[in-house]
CSV table of C-alpha atoms in Angstrom, one decimal:
chain,number,residue,atom,x,y,z
A,22,UNK,CA,0.2,0.0,0.0
A,23,UNK,CA,1.4,3.4,-1.0
A,24,UNK,CA,0.5,6.3,1.3
A,25,UNK,CA,0.1,9.5,-0.6
A,26,UNK,CA,-0.4,12.9,1.3
A,27,UNK,CA,-4.1,12.5,1.3
A,28,UNK,CA,-4.9,9.1,-0.2
A,29,UNK,CA,-3.8,5.5,-0.3
A,30,UNK,CA,-3.3,3.2,-3.5
A,31,UNK,CA,-2.4,-0.5,-3.7
A,32,UNK,CA,1.0,-1.0,-5.3
A,33,UNK,CA,-0.5,-3.6,-7.8
A,34,UNK,CA,-2.8,-0.9,-9.3
A,35,UNK,CA,0.3,0.4,-11.3
A,36,UNK,CA,0.5,-3.0,-13.0
A,37,UNK,CA,-3.2,-2.3,-14.2
A,38,UNK,CA,-2.4,1.2,-15.1
A,39,UNK,CA,0.7,0.4,-17.0
A,40,UNK,CA,-0.4,-2.5,-19.1
A,41,UNK,CA,0.9,-5.5,-17.2
A,42,UNK,CA,-2.4,-7.3,-16.2
A,43,UNK,CA,-3.1,-10.4,-18.1
A,44,UNK,CA,-5.7,-12.2,-15.8
A,45,UNK,CA,-8.4,-12.5,-18.4
A,46,UNK,CA,-9.1,-11.1,-22.0
A,47,UNK,CA,-11.2,-8.0,-20.8
A,48,UNK,CA,-8.7,-7.1,-18.1
A,49,UNK,CA,-5.8,-7.5,-20.3
A,50,UNK,CA,-7.4,-5.2,-22.9
A,51,UNK,CA,-8.4,-2.6,-20.3
A,52,UNK,CA,-4.9,-2.6,-18.9
A,53,UNK,CA,-3.3,-2.2,-22.4
A,54,UNK,CA,-5.8,0.6,-23.2
A,55,UNK,CA,-4.9,2.4,-19.9
A,56,UNK,CA,-1.1,2.2,-21.0
A,57,UNK,CA,-1.9,3.5,-24.6
A,58,UNK,CA,-3.9,6.5,-23.3
A,59,UNK,CA,-1.6,7.3,-20.4
A,60,UNK,CA,1.3,7.4,-22.9
A,61,UNK,CA,-0.7,9.7,-25.2
A,62,UNK,CA,-1.3,12.0,-22.4
A,63,UNK,CA,2.5,12.1,-21.8
A,64,UNK,CA,2.6,9.7,-18.9
A,65,UNK,CA,5.3,7.1,-19.4
A,66,UNK,CA,6.3,4.7,-16.5
A,67,UNK,CA,9.9,4.7,-17.6
A,68,UNK,CA,10.0,8.5,-17.4
A,69,UNK,CA,8.5,9.3,-14.0
A,70,UNK,CA,4.9,8.0,-14.9
A,71,UNK,CA,4.3,6.5,-11.5
A,72,UNK,CA,5.3,9.7,-9.6
A,73,UNK,CA,3.3,11.8,-12.1
A,74,UNK,CA,0.2,9.5,-11.4
A,75,UNK,CA,0.7,10.1,-7.7
A,76,UNK,CA,0.6,14.0,-8.4
A,77,UNK,CA,-2.5,13.5,-10.4
A,78,UNK,CA,-4.3,11.4,-7.5
A,79,UNK,CA,-3.4,14.3,-5.2
A,80,UNK,CA,-4.6,17.1,-7.5
A,81,UNK,CA,-7.8,15.1,-8.1
A,82,UNK,CA,-8.8,15.2,-4.5
A,83,UNK,CA,-9.8,18.9,-5.2
A,84,UNK,CA,-11.0,18.4,-8.7
A,85,UNK,CA,-14.6,18.4,-10.0
A,86,UNK,CA,-16.6,15.3,-9.2
A,87,UNK,CA,-18.0,13.3,-12.1
A,88,UNK,CA,-21.4,12.7,-10.8
A,89,UNK,CA,-22.4,9.8,-13.0
A,90,UNK,CA,-19.6,7.7,-11.6
A,91,UNK,CA,-20.7,8.0,-7.9
A,92,UNK,CA,-21.3,4.6,-6.4
A,93,UNK,CA,-22.7,3.8,-2.8
A,94,UNK,CA,-22.4,0.3,-1.7
A,95,UNK,CA,-22.8,-1.3,1.7
A,96,UNK,CA,-19.0,-1.1,2.0
A,97,UNK,CA,-18.6,2.7,1.4
A,98,UNK,CA,-18.7,5.4,-1.4
A,99,UNK,CA,-16.8,5.8,-4.6
A,100,UNK,CA,-16.4,9.4,-6.0
A,101,UNK,CA,-14.8,10.0,-9.2
A,102,UNK,CA,-13.0,13.3,-10.0
A,103,UNK,CA,-11.6,14.6,-13.3
A,104,UNK,CA,-8.2,15.9,-13.8
A,105,UNK,CA,-7.6,17.6,-17.2
A,106,UNK,CA,-4.4,16.8,-19.0
A,107,UNK,CA,-2.6,17.6,-22.2
A,108,UNK,CA,0.5,16.6,-23.9
A,109,UNK,CA,2.2,17.1,-27.3
A,110,UNK,CA,0.1,14.1,-28.5
A,111,UNK,CA,-3.3,14.6,-27.1
A,112,UNK,CA,-5.6,16.5,-24.7
A,113,UNK,CA,-7.8,14.8,-22.4
A,114,UNK,CA,-8.4,14.0,-18.8
A,115,UNK,CA,-7.9,11.2,-16.2
A,116,UNK,CA,-11.1,10.4,-14.1
A,117,UNK,CA,-9.7,9.1,-10.7
A,118,UNK,CA,-11.9,7.0,-8.4
A,119,UNK,CA,-11.6,7.4,-4.7
A,120,UNK,CA,-13.2,4.9,-2.3
A,121,UNK,CA,-14.3,6.1,1.0
A,122,UNK,CA,-14.9,3.1,3.5
A,123,UNK,CA,-18.1,3.0,5.3
A,124,UNK,CA,-19.1,6.3,3.5
A,125,UNK,CA,-16.9,8.5,5.7
A,126,UNK,CA,-15.9,11.3,3.5
A,127,UNK,CA,-13.5,12.5,6.2
A,128,UNK,CA,-11.6,9.3,5.9
A,129,UNK,CA,-8.5,9.1,3.8
A,130,UNK,CA,-9.8,7.6,0.5
A,131,UNK,CA,-8.2,4.8,-1.5
A,132,UNK,CA,-7.6,5.2,-5.2
A,133,UNK,CA,-9.3,2.2,-6.8
A,134,UNK,CA,-9.3,2.9,-10.5
A,135,UNK,CA,-8.6,5.5,-13.3
A,136,UNK,CA,-10.3,6.2,-16.7
A,137,UNK,CA,-8.0,8.0,-19.1
A,138,UNK,CA,-10.0,9.9,-21.7
A,139,UNK,CA,-8.6,11.4,-24.9
A,140,UNK,CA,-10.7,14.2,-26.4
A,141,UNK,CA,-11.2,14.1,-30.1
């Protein structure tokens, strides 16, 4: 578990973000898509990409919520926030999903997933 300034994230999530998950065809495809879109947004693991994502996760805590991604379950609440991005190759955003156990919005959230988006 990585402890950010105001969030946590499982180390294994970086495998998913950077194209190394091969558990089943759907997860493999999604992991490779994450890798491609992060690279287009200028985030390359070999060039400080992990650290850049940690910065984005921190910035996302104060970004606008993407309401359609909010989920309440018996375990807690997931809130997604959108961080705008641009690189020489593409302009887009990364939607960061934060999970708050037991719905406690004062708790330190866990980053559970990202959705890189490329604008056309």
